[in-house]
Each structure stands twice: as C-alpha cells, then as structure tokens.
Amino acid sequence: GPEILQEKIRREASQWQWKMLRMYAKPTIAMVNG
C-alpha cells in the first residue's frame, strides 16, 4: 500500500542525504584541518 511506498521514499531520501553529507563533509574537514 501507500505506507510501504512512503517508507521506501523516506529510506532512499535519508540514504541520499547521508551520501551528500559525506561528500560535502570531506572537503570541509580537509579545509578546517589544513
């Protein structure tokens, strides 16, 4: 049903957020440490 679809979208959205976060965090941390 729609509940399962919402759960799938939510999970994929959070995974995408983490992916973006990691991508942006690396250069930021490198800049701070450098």
Tab-separated table of C-alpha atoms in Angstrom:
chain	number	residue	atom	x	y	z
A	1	GLY	CA	0.000	0.000	0.000
A	2	PRO	CA	0.932	3.684	0.137
A	3	GLU	CA	2.548	3.231	3.573
A	4	ILE	CA	5.197	0.912	2.127
A	5	LEU	CA	5.855	3.364	-0.708
A	6	GLN	CA	6.273	6.253	1.749
A	7	GLU	CA	8.696	4.178	3.839
A	8	LYS	CA	10.730	3.354	0.712
A	9	ILE	CA	10.894	7.020	-0.312
A	10	ARG	CA	11.862	8.068	3.213
A	11	ARG	CA	14.635	5.469	3.388
A	12	GLU	CA	16.043	6.429	-0.030
A	13	ALA	CA	15.875	10.125	0.862
A	14	SER	CA	17.802	9.593	4.097
A	15	GLN	CA	20.416	7.481	2.293
A	16	TRP	CA	20.812	10.247	-0.304
A	17	GLN	CA	21.159	12.838	2.478
A	18	TRP	CA	23.939	10.806	4.105
A	19	LYS	CA	25.690	10.413	0.747
A	20	MET	CA	25.597	14.174	0.122
A	21	LEU	CA	26.632	14.854	3.723
A	22	ARG	CA	29.689	12.624	3.390
A	23	MET	CA	30.618	14.151	0.031
A	24	TYR	CA	30.415	17.694	1.414
A	25	ALA	CA	31.906	16.852	4.824
A	26	LYS	CA	35.213	15.534	3.419
A	27	PRO	CA	36.381	18.748	1.663
A	28	THR	CA	35.083	20.853	4.563
A	29	ILE	CA	37.010	18.805	7.126
A	30	ALA	CA	40.100	18.907	4.904
A	31	MET	CA	39.844	22.699	4.725
A	32	VAL	CA	39.429	23.016	8.504
A	33	ASN	CA	42.346	20.671	9.227
A	34	GLY	CA	44.546	22.234	6.542
